[in-house]
Amino acid sequence: NAGVTQTPKFRVLKTGQSMTLLCAQDMNHEYMYWYRQDPGMGLRLIHYSVGEGTTAKGEVPDGYNVSRLKKQNFLLGLESAAPSQTSVYFCASSGAGTPRDYTFGSGTRLTVV
Amino acid sequence: GQQLNQSPQSMFIQEGEDVSMNCTSSSIFNTWLWYKQDPGEGPVLLIALYKAGELTSNGRLTAQFGITRKDSFLNISASIPSDVGIYFCAGYNAGNNRKLIWGLGTSLAVNP
Protein backbone atom coordinates (compact mmCIF):
# COMPACT_ATOMS: atom_id res chain seq x y z
CA ASN A 1 0.00 0.00 0.00
CA ALA A 2 1.87 3.06 -1.27
CA GLY A 3 -0.37 5.76 0.28
CA VAL A 4 0.49 9.11 -1.31
CA THR A 5 3.21 9.19 -3.95
CA GLN A 6 4.76 12.38 -5.25
CA THR A 7 6.90 12.71 -8.36
CA PRO A 8 9.51 13.99 -8.89
CA LYS A 9 11.33 14.13 -5.55
CA PHE A 10 13.76 16.83 -6.65
CA ARG A 11 13.78 19.34 -9.47
CA VAL A 12 15.77 22.40 -10.47
CA LEU A 13 14.08 24.87 -12.82
CA LYS A 14 15.23 28.03 -14.50
CA THR A 15 13.14 31.14 -14.03
CA GLY A 16 10.30 31.14 -16.53
CA GLN A 17 10.22 27.40 -17.10
CA SER A 18 7.11 25.37 -16.47
CA MET A 19 6.60 22.04 -14.77
CA THR A 20 3.96 19.76 -13.32
CA LEU A 21 4.15 17.97 -10.00
CA LEU A 22 2.19 14.74 -9.78
CA CYS A 23 0.45 13.38 -6.70
CA ALA A 24 -1.13 9.93 -6.71
CA GLN A 25 -3.04 8.25 -3.88
CA ASP A 26 -4.29 4.69 -3.70
CA MET A 27 -6.59 5.04 -0.67
CA ASN A 28 -9.71 6.11 -2.59
CA HIS A 29 -9.68 9.42 -0.73
CA GLU A 30 -12.08 12.14 -1.84
CA TYR A 31 -10.02 15.12 -0.70
CA MET A 32 -6.57 16.10 -1.91
CA TYR A 33 -4.36 19.06 -1.03
CA TRP A 34 -1.18 20.77 -2.16
CA TYR A 35 0.98 22.56 0.43
CA ARG A 36 4.24 24.38 0.31
CA GLN A 37 6.67 24.42 3.23
CA ASP A 38 9.18 27.19 3.73
CA PRO A 39 11.51 27.65 6.72
CA GLY A 40 9.69 29.22 9.65
CA MET A 41 6.39 29.42 7.79
CA GLY A 42 4.91 26.00 8.43
CA LEU A 43 2.60 24.39 5.89
CA ARG A 44 0.66 26.72 3.65
CA LEU A 45 -2.23 25.46 1.54
CA ILE A 46 -1.91 26.24 -2.18
CA HIS A 47 -4.93 24.51 -3.72
CA TYR A 48 -7.21 21.68 -2.78
CA SER A 49 -9.86 19.40 -4.25
CA VAL A 50 -12.99 17.98 -2.64
CA GLY A 51 -13.54 15.38 -5.34
CA GLU A 52 -12.81 14.34 -8.90
CA GLY A 53 -13.19 17.24 -11.30
CA THR A 54 -13.17 19.92 -8.56
CA THR A 55 -10.47 22.34 -7.44
CA ALA A 56 -10.40 25.33 -5.10
CA LYS A 57 -7.91 27.99 -4.03
CA GLY A 58 -6.13 27.76 -0.74
CA GLU A 59 -4.10 30.32 1.14
CA VAL A 60 -1.33 30.96 -1.42
CA PRO A 61 -2.67 30.04 -4.90
CA ASP A 62 -0.99 32.70 -7.05
CA GLY A 63 1.39 31.32 -9.68
CA TYR A 64 0.00 27.79 -9.46
CA ASN A 65 -2.71 25.82 -11.20
CA VAL A 66 -4.14 22.41 -10.40
CA SER A 67 -6.23 19.70 -12.00
CA ARG A 68 -8.03 16.64 -10.67
CA LEU A 69 -9.17 14.73 -13.75
CA LYS A 70 -9.02 11.39 -11.94
CA LYS A 71 -9.91 10.75 -8.32
CA GLN A 72 -6.52 9.27 -7.53
CA ASN A 73 -4.39 12.04 -9.08
CA PHE A 74 -3.90 15.71 -8.23
CA LEU A 75 -1.54 17.72 -10.42
CA LEU A 76 0.14 20.98 -9.47
CA GLY A 77 1.41 23.15 -12.29
CA LEU A 78 3.80 26.06 -12.39
CA GLU A 79 3.37 27.90 -15.69
CA SER A 80 6.28 30.32 -15.33
CA ALA A 81 8.48 29.47 -12.38
CA ALA A 82 9.88 32.23 -10.17
CA PRO A 83 12.62 32.07 -7.52
CA SER A 84 9.94 32.78 -4.89
CA GLN A 85 8.49 29.36 -5.70
CA THR A 86 11.61 27.62 -4.44
CA SER A 87 10.16 25.44 -1.70
CA VAL A 88 9.29 21.94 -0.60
CA TYR A 89 5.89 20.89 -1.91
CA PHE A 90 3.72 18.34 -0.13
CA CYS A 91 0.62 16.61 -1.34
CA ALA A 92 -1.90 15.15 1.10
CA SER A 93 -5.13 13.24 0.85
CA SER A 94 -8.02 12.61 3.21
CA GLY A 95 -11.13 10.49 3.28
CA ALA A 96 -14.60 11.50 4.40
CA GLY A 97 -14.32 10.10 7.92
CA THR A 98 -12.25 11.36 10.83
CA PRO A 99 -9.29 13.60 9.94
CA ARG A 100 -6.85 11.07 11.35
CA ASP A 101 -6.61 9.53 7.86
CA TYR A 102 -4.97 12.68 6.50
CA THR A 103 -1.90 11.28 4.72
CA PHE A 104 1.08 13.14 3.30
CA GLY A 105 3.47 12.31 0.51
CA SER A 106 7.21 12.56 1.06
CA GLY A 107 7.55 15.87 -0.75
CA THR A 108 9.11 17.45 -3.83
CA ARG A 109 12.06 19.79 -3.31
CA LEU A 110 11.93 22.45 -6.03
CA THR A 111 14.63 25.00 -6.66
CA VAL A 112 14.08 27.83 -9.13
CA VAL A 113 17.26 29.58 -10.25
CA GLY B 1 -5.04 32.53 6.54
CA GLN B 2 -5.64 31.44 10.11
CA GLN B 3 -2.75 29.78 11.88
CA LEU B 4 -2.32 28.37 15.33
CA ASN B 5 0.19 29.77 17.82
CA GLN B 6 2.65 26.99 18.51
CA SER B 7 5.48 27.27 21.01
CA PRO B 8 8.30 26.98 21.47
CA GLN B 9 9.55 27.54 17.94
CA SER B 10 12.59 25.35 18.56
CA MET B 11 14.16 23.30 21.31
CA PHE B 12 17.61 21.82 21.85
CA ILE B 13 17.68 19.26 24.62
CA GLN B 14 19.80 16.48 26.04
CA GLU B 15 18.86 12.86 25.50
CA GLY B 16 16.68 11.65 28.36
CA GLU B 17 15.04 15.00 29.05
CA ASP B 18 11.29 15.55 28.85
CA VAL B 19 9.82 17.92 26.28
CA SER B 20 6.67 20.02 26.34
CA MET B 21 5.12 22.05 23.56
CA ASN B 22 1.75 23.67 23.11
CA CYS B 23 -0.62 25.16 20.63
CA THR B 24 -3.23 27.87 21.15
CA SER B 25 -5.99 29.28 19.03
CA SER B 26 -8.36 32.21 19.12
CA SER B 27 -11.18 29.93 18.01
CA ILE B 28 -12.58 26.59 19.11
CA PHE B 29 -11.72 23.30 17.47
CA ASN B 30 -13.52 19.97 17.68
CA THR B 31 -10.40 17.96 16.91
CA TRP B 32 -6.74 18.53 17.66
CA LEU B 33 -4.01 16.60 15.90
CA TRP B 34 -0.27 16.33 16.44
CA TYR B 35 2.12 15.41 13.65
CA LYS B 36 5.83 14.73 13.42
CA GLN B 37 7.92 15.47 10.36
CA ASP B 38 11.21 13.62 10.02
CA PRO B 39 13.89 15.31 7.92
CA GLY B 40 13.15 14.85 4.23
CA GLU B 41 9.72 13.35 4.80
CA GLY B 42 6.11 14.47 5.06
CA PRO B 43 4.30 14.90 8.39
CA VAL B 44 2.99 11.74 10.03
CA LEU B 45 0.14 11.66 12.53
CA LEU B 46 1.16 11.01 16.14
CA ILE B 47 -2.00 11.58 18.14
CA ALA B 48 -5.57 12.70 17.44
CA LEU B 49 -7.78 14.21 20.16
CA TYR B 50 -11.55 14.46 19.84
CA LYS B 51 -12.92 15.59 23.18
CA ALA B 52 -12.26 18.56 25.46
CA GLY B 53 -10.14 17.45 28.42
CA GLU B 54 -9.05 14.25 26.67
CA LEU B 55 -5.61 12.95 27.55
CA THR B 56 -4.14 10.42 25.11
CA SER B 57 -0.81 8.60 25.06
CA ASN B 58 1.17 6.97 22.30
CA GLY B 59 4.26 5.37 23.81
CA ARG B 60 6.39 8.15 25.30
CA LEU B 61 4.09 10.81 23.84
CA THR B 62 1.14 12.27 25.70
CA ALA B 63 -1.21 14.89 24.30
CA GLN B 64 -4.10 16.76 25.86
CA PHE B 65 -7.11 18.54 24.39
CA GLY B 66 -7.59 21.72 26.41
CA ILE B 67 -10.79 22.25 28.37
CA THR B 68 -11.53 25.50 26.54
CA ARG B 69 -11.08 23.68 23.17
CA LYS B 70 -8.73 26.48 22.19
CA ASP B 71 -5.47 24.77 23.07
CA SER B 72 -3.60 21.50 23.11
CA PHE B 73 -0.35 20.21 24.59
CA LEU B 74 2.16 17.55 23.61
CA ASN B 75 4.68 16.04 25.99
CA ILE B 76 7.52 13.69 25.12
CA SER B 77 9.11 11.82 27.99
CA ALA B 78 12.69 10.56 28.14
CA SER B 79 13.68 11.91 24.72
CA ILE B 80 15.88 9.85 22.41
CA PRO B 81 17.84 10.88 19.29
CA SER B 82 15.13 9.64 16.90
CA ASP B 83 12.71 12.20 18.39
CA VAL B 84 14.51 14.79 16.26
CA GLY B 85 12.19 16.50 13.79
CA ILE B 86 9.50 19.12 13.48
CA TYR B 87 6.30 18.71 15.47
CA PHE B 88 3.13 20.32 14.15
CA CYS B 89 -0.22 20.84 15.78
CA ALA B 90 -3.36 21.12 13.68
CA GLY B 91 -6.95 21.99 14.47
CA TYR B 92 -9.99 20.69 12.65
CA ASN B 93 -13.68 21.49 12.51
CA ALA B 94 -16.14 19.57 10.39
CA GLY B 95 -17.55 21.41 7.38
CA ASN B 96 -14.42 23.29 6.35
CA ASN B 97 -13.75 21.07 3.32
CA ARG B 98 -11.72 18.95 5.74
CA LYS B 99 -8.99 21.59 5.78
CA LEU B 100 -6.66 21.53 8.74
CA ILE B 101 -5.46 24.72 10.44
CA TRP B 102 -1.75 24.38 11.19
CA GLY B 103 0.72 25.66 13.73
CA LEU B 104 4.14 26.79 12.48
CA GLY B 105 5.88 23.84 14.09
CA THR B 106 8.34 23.15 16.89
CA SER B 107 11.77 22.04 15.75
CA LEU B 108 13.31 19.57 18.18
CA ALA B 109 17.01 18.72 18.34
CA VAL B 110 18.28 16.05 20.75
CA ASN B 111 21.90 15.90 21.85
CA PRO B 112 22.94 12.26 22.46
XYZ file of N, CA and C in Angstrom:
675
model
N 0.850 -1.191 0.000
C 0.000 0.000 0.000
C 0.878 1.232 0.000
N 0.922 1.962 -1.143
C 1.873 3.058 -1.271
C 1.405 4.318 -0.554
N 0.092 4.539 -0.373
C -0.374 5.755 0.278
C -0.400 6.904 -0.710
N 0.408 7.931 -0.444
C 0.490 9.106 -1.309
C 1.887 9.158 -1.910
N 1.936 9.183 -3.231
C 3.212 9.187 -3.945
C 3.364 10.478 -4.726
N 4.476 11.131 -4.542
C 4.759 12.378 -5.254
C 5.934 12.175 -6.202
N 5.796 12.712 -7.409
C 6.905 12.715 -8.360
C 7.004 14.072 -9.031
N 8.232 14.571 -9.315
C 9.507 13.986 -8.894
C 9.803 14.315 -7.430
N 10.903 13.816 -6.924
C 11.335 14.125 -5.554
C 12.181 15.388 -5.508
N 12.902 15.647 -6.557
C 13.761 16.826 -6.645
C 13.674 17.395 -8.054
N 13.783 18.734 -8.141
C 13.784 19.345 -9.465
C 14.415 20.717 -9.348
N 15.219 21.053 -10.365
C 15.772 22.400 -10.473
C 15.241 23.003 -11.761
N 14.641 24.177 -11.666
C 14.083 24.869 -12.824
C 14.784 26.204 -13.007
N 14.798 26.655 -14.251
C 15.231 28.028 -14.499
C 14.009 28.935 -14.457
N 14.232 30.169 -14.073
C 13.136 31.137 -14.026
C 12.423 31.180 -15.378
N 11.086 31.105 -15.315
C 10.301 31.142 -16.534
C 9.915 29.780 -17.074
N 10.574 28.737 -16.647
C 10.224 27.395 -17.101
C 8.936 26.931 -16.432
N 8.336 25.923 -17.046
C 7.108 25.368 -16.473
C 7.355 23.922 -16.060
N 6.524 23.448 -15.161
C 6.602 22.042 -14.769
C 5.313 21.631 -14.081
N 5.118 20.326 -14.002
C 3.961 19.757 -13.317
C 4.434 18.768 -12.276
N 3.900 18.920 -11.074
C 4.150 17.967 -9.996
C 2.951 17.029 -9.918
N 3.255 15.729 -9.813
C 2.190 14.744 -9.782
C 2.031 14.162 -8.387
N 0.779 14.035 -7.961
C 0.447 13.376 -6.704
C -0.536 12.264 -6.998
N -0.247 11.074 -6.508
C -1.130 9.931 -6.706
C -1.399 9.264 -5.369
N -2.681 8.959 -5.113
C -3.039 8.253 -3.883
C -3.855 7.012 -4.223
N -3.620 5.968 -3.438
C -4.289 4.694 -3.699
C -5.238 4.313 -2.573
N -5.726 5.304 -1.823
C -6.593 5.042 -0.671
C -8.054 5.397 -0.954
N -8.358 5.740 -2.197
C -9.712 6.107 -2.588
C -10.226 7.331 -1.816
N -9.304 8.215 -1.468
C -9.677 9.421 -0.726
C -10.360 10.430 -1.634
N -11.369 11.115 -1.074
C -12.080 12.140 -1.837
C -11.285 13.442 -1.927
N -10.634 13.806 -0.822
C -10.018 15.116 -0.701
C -8.513 15.038 -0.949
N -8.010 16.021 -1.681
C -6.570 16.103 -1.910
C -6.120 17.549 -1.788
N -4.866 17.730 -1.375
C -4.357 19.057 -1.031
C -2.920 19.207 -1.527
N -2.568 20.430 -1.898
C -1.177 20.769 -2.158
C -0.746 21.858 -1.183
N 0.391 21.603 -0.507
C 0.980 22.557 0.426
C 2.386 22.916 -0.041
N 2.827 24.073 0.407
C 4.244 24.376 0.311
C 4.788 24.637 1.718
N 6.046 24.255 1.917
C 6.669 24.416 3.230
C 7.949 25.204 3.062
N 8.008 26.330 3.740
C 9.184 27.185 3.730
C 9.670 27.352 5.160
N 10.965 27.542 5.349
C 11.511 27.649 6.716
C 10.780 28.695 7.538
N 10.339 28.296 8.731
C 9.695 29.217 9.652
C 8.265 29.585 9.311
N 7.738 29.027 8.208
C 6.388 29.417 7.788
C 5.399 28.260 7.827
N 5.825 27.126 8.302
C 4.912 26.001 8.427
C 4.420 25.500 7.087
N 3.233 24.943 7.087
C 2.595 24.393 5.889
C 1.520 25.356 5.412
N 1.649 25.798 4.192
C 0.656 26.721 3.650
C -0.079 26.058 2.484
N -1.400 26.137 2.525
C -2.232 25.462 1.542
C -2.265 26.260 0.235
N -1.938 25.579 -0.869
C -1.909 26.236 -2.184
C -3.272 26.090 -2.868
N -3.644 24.857 -3.127
C -4.933 24.508 -3.723
C -5.398 23.205 -3.117
N -6.696 22.945 -3.240
C -7.210 21.677 -2.775
C -8.365 21.219 -3.663
N -8.767 19.970 -3.458
C -9.863 19.395 -4.249
C -10.743 18.562 -3.336
N -12.054 18.738 -3.475
C -12.985 17.985 -2.639
C -13.563 16.786 -3.374
N -13.089 16.544 -4.587
C -13.539 15.384 -5.341
C -13.075 15.481 -6.781
N -13.215 14.381 -7.496
C -12.806 14.345 -8.899
C -13.474 15.471 -9.675
N -12.663 16.172 -10.466
C -13.193 17.244 -11.297
C -13.351 18.579 -10.598
N -13.033 18.660 -9.308
C -13.167 19.923 -8.560
C -11.810 20.411 -8.091
N -11.651 21.738 -8.037
C -10.471 22.343 -7.445
C -10.889 23.638 -6.773
N -10.105 24.079 -5.800
C -10.398 25.330 -5.104
C -9.096 25.945 -4.627
N -9.102 27.279 -4.470
C -7.908 27.991 -4.029
C -7.729 27.867 -2.524
N -6.472 27.756 -2.146
C -6.130 27.762 -0.738
C -5.619 29.122 -0.321
N -4.633 29.101 0.530
C -4.099 30.320 1.137
C -3.139 31.069 0.220
N -2.352 30.341 -0.568
C -1.330 30.957 -1.420
C -1.400 30.408 -2.844
N -2.478 30.667 -3.595
C -2.671 30.040 -4.902
C -1.961 30.701 -6.080
N -1.509 31.949 -5.905
C -0.989 32.697 -7.050
C 0.262 32.041 -7.632
N 0.258 31.916 -8.971
C 1.393 31.324 -9.676
C 1.290 29.818 -9.860
N 0.197 29.235 -9.361
C 0.003 27.786 -9.456
C -1.360 27.470 -10.067
N -1.426 26.345 -10.770
C -2.712 25.824 -11.205
C -2.760 24.341 -10.872
N -3.959 23.814 -10.768
C -4.139 22.412 -10.397
C -5.212 21.777 -11.262
N -5.156 20.443 -11.321
C -6.227 19.701 -11.998
C -6.416 18.365 -11.309
N -7.675 17.922 -11.289
C -8.035 16.638 -10.670
C -8.965 15.921 -11.648
N -8.378 15.415 -12.727
C -9.172 14.731 -13.748
C -9.559 13.328 -13.308
N -8.724 12.702 -12.492
C -9.018 11.385 -11.944
C -8.982 11.474 -10.425
N -9.790 10.693 -9.777
C -9.907 10.751 -8.322
C -8.561 10.510 -7.647
N -7.750 9.636 -8.204
C -6.518 9.267 -7.527
C -5.360 10.228 -7.779
N -5.513 11.169 -8.723
C -4.392 12.040 -9.082
C -4.726 13.512 -8.885
N -3.744 14.258 -8.426
C -3.900 15.708 -8.232
C -2.612 16.347 -8.735
N -2.709 17.140 -9.785
C -1.537 17.723 -10.420
C -1.391 19.190 -10.044
N -0.170 19.581 -9.770
C 0.138 20.979 -9.470
C 1.053 21.515 -10.558
N 0.636 22.594 -11.199
C 1.407 23.154 -12.293
C 1.972 24.527 -11.976
N 3.187 24.744 -12.440
C 3.797 26.062 -12.388
C 3.996 26.479 -13.835
N 3.305 27.519 -14.284
C 3.370 27.899 -15.689
C 4.646 28.660 -16.027
N 5.073 29.518 -15.118
C 6.278 30.320 -15.329
C 6.972 30.464 -13.981
N 7.887 29.552 -13.710
C 8.481 29.469 -12.382
C 9.258 30.727 -12.011
N 9.162 31.080 -10.720
C 9.884 32.228 -10.174
C 10.708 31.772 -8.973
N 11.811 32.458 -8.682
C 12.623 32.068 -7.523
C 11.824 31.997 -6.220
N 10.762 32.807 -6.109
C 9.936 32.776 -4.890
C 9.180 31.468 -4.729
N 9.160 30.653 -5.775
C 8.494 29.360 -5.700
C 9.455 28.232 -5.313
N 10.675 28.588 -5.023
C 11.610 27.622 -4.435
C 11.058 27.204 -3.080
N 10.834 25.909 -2.913
C 10.159 25.444 -1.700
C 10.133 23.917 -1.712
N 9.611 23.364 -0.636
C 9.286 21.940 -0.599
C 7.776 21.819 -0.688
N 7.310 21.028 -1.651
C 5.888 20.888 -1.909
C 5.406 19.528 -1.400
N 4.307 19.575 -0.653
C 3.724 18.344 -0.132
C 2.301 18.206 -0.631
N 1.984 16.980 -1.011
C 0.618 16.615 -1.344
C 0.056 15.809 -0.176
N -1.231 15.935 0.061
C -1.899 15.154 1.103
C -3.270 14.742 0.600
N -3.776 13.664 1.181
C -5.133 13.242 0.848
C -5.857 12.863 2.125
N -7.183 12.903 2.041
C -8.020 12.615 3.205
C -9.329 12.002 2.746
N -9.835 11.073 3.577
C -11.128 10.491 3.278
C -12.247 11.332 3.859
N -13.419 10.772 3.922
C -14.596 11.502 4.398
C -14.909 11.226 5.858
N -14.075 10.420 6.517
C -14.322 10.097 7.915
C -13.579 11.042 8.837
N -12.995 10.526 9.891
C -12.253 11.362 10.830
C -10.984 11.870 10.159
N -10.478 13.042 10.580
C -9.289 13.598 9.942
C -8.010 12.843 10.234
N -8.078 11.786 11.059
C -6.848 11.071 11.353
C -6.316 10.312 10.139
N -7.109 10.219 9.048
C -6.610 9.531 7.859
C -5.895 10.469 6.888
N -5.727 11.696 7.283
C -4.968 12.685 6.502
C -3.566 12.133 6.296
N -3.164 11.930 5.028
C -1.896 11.284 4.721
C -1.082 12.153 3.778
N 0.188 12.322 4.099
C 1.083 13.145 3.295
C 1.997 12.297 2.434
N 2.382 12.859 1.285
C 3.472 12.309 0.514
C 4.800 12.733 1.116
N 5.890 12.280 0.506
C 7.209 12.563 1.061
C 7.825 13.847 0.523
N 7.125 14.537 -0.351
C 7.551 15.865 -0.749
C 8.338 15.935 -2.042
N 8.293 17.124 -2.657
C 9.111 17.451 -3.826
C 9.899 18.711 -3.488
N 11.213 18.620 -3.582
C 12.059 19.794 -3.314
C 12.334 20.480 -4.641
N 11.798 21.689 -4.791
C 11.931 22.452 -6.034
C 12.808 23.675 -5.807
N 13.784 23.820 -6.679
C 14.634 25.004 -6.658
C 14.493 25.724 -7.986
N 14.193 27.016 -7.916
C 14.085 27.832 -9.128
C 15.252 28.815 -9.139
N 16.063 28.727 -10.192
C 17.263 29.576 -10.248
C 17.131 30.637 -11.334
N -4.157 33.544 6.016
C -5.041 32.528 6.536
C -4.812 32.317 8.030
N -5.757 31.676 8.677
C -5.639 31.443 10.111
C -4.513 30.457 10.395
N -3.759 30.716 11.426
C -2.747 29.780 11.880
C -2.794 29.697 13.391
N -2.359 28.572 13.894
C -2.318 28.371 15.331
C -0.996 28.895 15.889
N -1.020 29.314 17.149
C 0.191 29.773 17.823
C 0.851 28.584 18.493
N 1.963 28.156 17.982
C 2.649 26.990 18.511
C 3.963 27.427 19.135
N 4.236 26.909 20.329
C 5.481 27.266 21.008
C 6.008 26.077 21.804
N 7.332 26.020 21.994
C 8.304 26.978 21.468
C 8.552 26.744 19.983
N 9.243 27.669 19.364
C 9.546 27.536 17.944
C 10.605 26.466 17.722
N 11.560 26.372 18.659
C 12.595 25.351 18.559
C 13.081 24.983 19.956
N 13.631 23.790 20.040
C 14.160 23.295 21.311
C 15.405 22.482 21.032
N 16.393 22.628 21.920
C 17.611 21.820 21.847
C 17.795 21.207 23.221
N 17.671 19.895 23.309
C 17.677 19.256 24.622
C 18.687 18.118 24.653
N 18.936 17.638 25.862
C 19.801 16.482 26.044
C 18.962 15.214 26.024
N 19.540 14.158 25.486
C 18.860 12.865 25.504
C 18.424 12.518 26.927
N 17.203 12.017 27.052
C 16.682 11.648 28.363
C 15.796 12.696 28.998
N 15.880 13.927 28.498
C 15.038 15.000 29.050
C 13.604 14.866 28.548
N 12.683 15.468 29.285
C 11.291 15.548 28.853
C 11.073 16.834 28.061
N 10.103 16.796 27.166
C 9.817 17.920 26.276
C 8.343 18.281 26.382
N 8.060 19.560 26.385
C 6.669 20.022 26.341
C 6.510 21.099 25.284
N 5.443 21.021 24.543
C 5.120 22.048 23.565
C 3.617 22.250 23.565
N 3.187 23.422 23.088
C 1.751 23.667 23.114
C 1.296 24.484 21.923
N 0.009 24.499 21.761
C -0.623 25.161 20.625
C -1.864 25.882 21.145
N -2.038 27.134 20.734
C -3.225 27.870 21.153
C -3.899 28.495 19.941
N -5.182 28.735 20.113
C -5.990 29.282 19.025
C -6.949 30.329 19.576
N -7.345 31.237 18.721
C -8.358 32.214 19.123
C -9.763 31.659 18.931
N -9.865 30.530 18.245
C -11.181 29.932 18.009
C -11.196 28.479 18.468
N -12.374 27.942 18.589
C -12.577 26.590 19.108
C -12.396 25.545 18.011
N -11.797 24.429 18.377
C -11.715 23.297 17.465
C -12.365 22.070 18.086
N -12.909 21.227 17.238
C -13.517 19.973 17.685
C -12.523 18.827 17.701
N -11.439 18.980 16.969
C -10.400 17.956 16.910
C -9.048 18.634 16.905
N -8.133 18.080 17.685
C -6.739 18.533 17.656
C -5.888 17.348 17.223
N -4.908 17.644 16.384
C -4.014 16.602 15.898
C -2.565 17.040 16.075
N -1.714 16.068 16.344
C -0.273 16.329 16.438
C 0.451 15.442 15.433
N 1.344 16.086 14.672
C 2.118 15.406 13.648
C 3.602 15.569 13.923
N 4.373 14.615 13.399
C 5.831 14.733 13.418
C 6.349 14.629 11.992
N 7.294 15.509 11.663
C 7.919 15.469 10.359
C 9.400 15.145 10.531
N 9.794 13.980 10.036
C 11.210 13.624 10.022
C 11.893 14.368 8.877
N 13.175 14.605 8.997
C 13.894 15.306 7.923
C 13.715 14.618 6.576
N 13.308 15.389 5.571
C 13.155 14.849 4.229
C 11.877 14.061 3.995
N 10.958 14.099 4.936
C 9.720 13.353 4.801
C 8.522 14.263 5.036
N 7.330 13.735 4.752
C 6.112 14.466 5.056
C 5.678 14.223 6.490
N 4.789 15.078 7.015
C 4.295 14.897 8.386
C 3.534 13.579 8.537
N 3.678 12.988 9.715
C 2.987 11.739 10.032
C 2.211 11.946 11.318
N 0.984 11.478 11.356
C 0.135 11.661 12.527
C 0.682 10.903 13.732
N 0.747 11.618 14.870
C 1.158 11.006 16.137
C -0.054 10.688 17.005
N -0.868 11.712 17.223
C -2.002 11.584 18.141
C -3.143 12.452 17.631
N -4.361 11.938 17.753
C -5.567 12.699 17.445
C -6.422 12.784 18.706
N -6.982 13.954 18.968
C -7.782 14.215 20.165
C -9.150 14.725 19.743
N -10.204 14.167 20.325
C -11.548 14.463 19.837
C -12.471 15.107 20.876
N -12.012 15.172 22.128
C -12.921 15.594 23.176
C -12.200 16.521 24.139
N -12.858 17.616 24.523
C -12.258 18.558 25.462
C -11.871 17.835 26.748
N -10.640 18.094 27.214
C -10.142 17.450 28.417
C -9.484 16.106 28.177
N -9.603 15.577 26.976
C -9.052 14.249 26.667
C -7.536 14.237 26.804
N -7.042 13.171 27.404
C -5.607 12.950 27.552
C -5.294 11.619 26.888
N -4.431 11.627 25.880
C -4.142 10.417 25.111
C -2.648 10.194 25.012
N -2.229 8.944 25.142
C -0.813 8.601 25.058
C -0.538 7.696 23.874
N 0.675 7.824 23.362
C 1.167 6.967 22.299
C 2.638 6.705 22.609
N 2.890 5.644 23.355
C 4.257 5.373 23.810
C 4.731 6.442 24.774
N 5.833 7.094 24.433
C 6.387 8.147 25.305
C 5.721 9.504 25.070
N 4.789 9.565 24.163
C 4.093 10.807 23.839
C 2.749 10.857 24.552
N 2.436 12.026 25.083
C 1.141 12.267 25.697
C 0.633 13.607 25.212
N -0.621 13.649 24.780
C -1.210 14.890 24.304
C -2.519 15.129 25.027
N -2.860 16.401 25.189
C -4.101 16.765 25.863
C -4.873 17.783 25.045
N -6.169 17.627 25.036
C -7.112 18.539 24.392
C -7.579 19.484 25.494
N -7.273 20.772 25.368
C -7.589 21.724 26.413
C -9.084 21.842 26.697
N -9.400 22.141 27.923
C -10.792 22.250 28.371
C -11.556 23.328 27.590
N -10.873 24.410 27.270
C -11.532 25.500 26.539
C -11.717 25.179 25.060
N -11.101 24.101 24.581
C -11.080 23.684 23.173
C -10.285 24.641 22.303
N -9.546 25.535 22.942
C -8.730 26.477 22.186
C -7.244 26.182 22.310
N -6.888 25.082 22.950
C -5.473 24.770 23.072
C -5.240 23.266 23.207
N -3.984 22.891 22.979
C -3.596 21.498 23.105
C -2.117 21.452 23.464
N -1.716 20.351 24.105
C -0.355 20.208 24.593
C 0.187 18.850 24.181
N 1.482 18.810 23.913
C 2.157 17.554 23.608
C 3.382 17.441 24.497
N 3.506 16.313 25.173
C 4.675 16.037 25.995
C 5.378 14.801 25.470
N 6.703 14.847 25.458
C 7.520 13.691 25.116
C 8.381 13.385 26.327
N 8.315 12.177 26.819
C 9.105 11.824 27.990
C 10.373 11.085 27.557
N 11.433 11.278 28.338
C 12.695 10.562 28.138
C 13.125 10.567 26.674
N 13.395 11.755 26.150
C 13.682 11.911 24.722
C 14.882 11.058 24.283
N 14.806 10.627 23.032
C 15.878 9.849 22.415
C 16.258 10.519 21.091
N 17.399 10.192 20.516
C 17.835 10.882 19.289
C 16.839 10.821 18.141
N 16.076 9.753 18.021
C 15.126 9.638 16.904
C 13.888 10.525 17.092
N 13.800 11.223 18.204
C 12.713 12.196 18.390
C 12.977 13.475 17.604
N 14.162 13.610 17.046
C 14.511 14.793 16.255
C 13.536 14.966 15.113
N 13.098 16.210 14.896
C 12.193 16.497 13.787
C 11.401 17.752 14.089
N 10.397 17.986 13.268
C 9.502 19.120 13.484
C 8.146 18.577 13.899
N 7.606 19.118 14.962
C 6.299 18.708 15.468
C 5.281 19.795 15.140
N 4.182 19.382 14.530
C 3.133 20.320 14.152
C 1.846 19.985 14.895
N 1.151 21.029 15.320
C -0.217 20.844 15.775
C -1.152 21.272 14.662
N -2.355 20.742 14.670
C -3.362 21.120 13.683
C -4.733 21.042 14.332
N -5.578 21.982 13.977
C -6.951 21.986 14.471
C -7.902 21.699 13.330
N -9.023 21.069 13.680
C -9.993 20.685 12.650
C -11.408 20.879 13.167
N -12.243 21.440 12.280
C -13.676 21.485 12.511
C -14.382 20.927 11.295
N -15.399 20.135 11.502
C -16.145 19.575 10.386
C -16.770 20.700 9.560
N -16.875 20.453 8.257
C -17.547 21.405 7.382
C -16.652 22.441 6.751
N -15.367 22.328 6.925
C -14.418 23.287 6.353
C -13.675 22.638 5.195
N -14.381 21.821 4.389
C -13.747 21.070 3.318
C -12.589 20.217 3.829
N -12.708 19.809 5.082
C -11.722 18.949 5.736
C -10.332 19.578 5.746
N -10.268 20.904 5.694
C -8.987 21.587 5.781
C -8.530 21.630 7.230
N -7.251 21.415 7.421
C -6.658 21.534 8.741
C -6.060 22.932 8.895
N -6.120 23.460 10.103
C -5.462 24.717 10.436
C -4.189 24.359 11.185
N -3.043 24.852 10.713
C -1.751 24.377 11.186
C -1.036 25.384 12.078
N -0.274 24.857 13.040
C 0.720 25.659 13.726
C 1.970 25.743 12.871
N 2.914 26.615 13.263
C 4.140 26.789 12.482
C 5.200 25.745 12.787
N 4.960 24.927 13.794
C 5.883 23.845 14.086
C 6.856 24.149 15.207
N 7.283 23.089 15.881
C 8.339 23.150 16.892
C 9.453 22.246 16.424
N 10.629 22.818 16.206
C 11.769 22.042 15.752
C 12.532 21.510 16.954
N 12.675 20.205 17.027
C 13.311 19.568 18.180
C 14.653 18.954 17.784
N 15.681 19.321 18.510
C 17.008 18.720 18.340
C 17.385 18.032 19.650
N 17.922 16.825 19.568
C 18.282 16.052 20.748
C 19.769 15.738 20.699
N 20.460 16.142 21.750
C 21.897 15.900 21.847
C 22.148 14.566 22.546
N 22.750 13.593 21.853
C 22.942 12.264 22.459
C 23.859 12.308 23.679
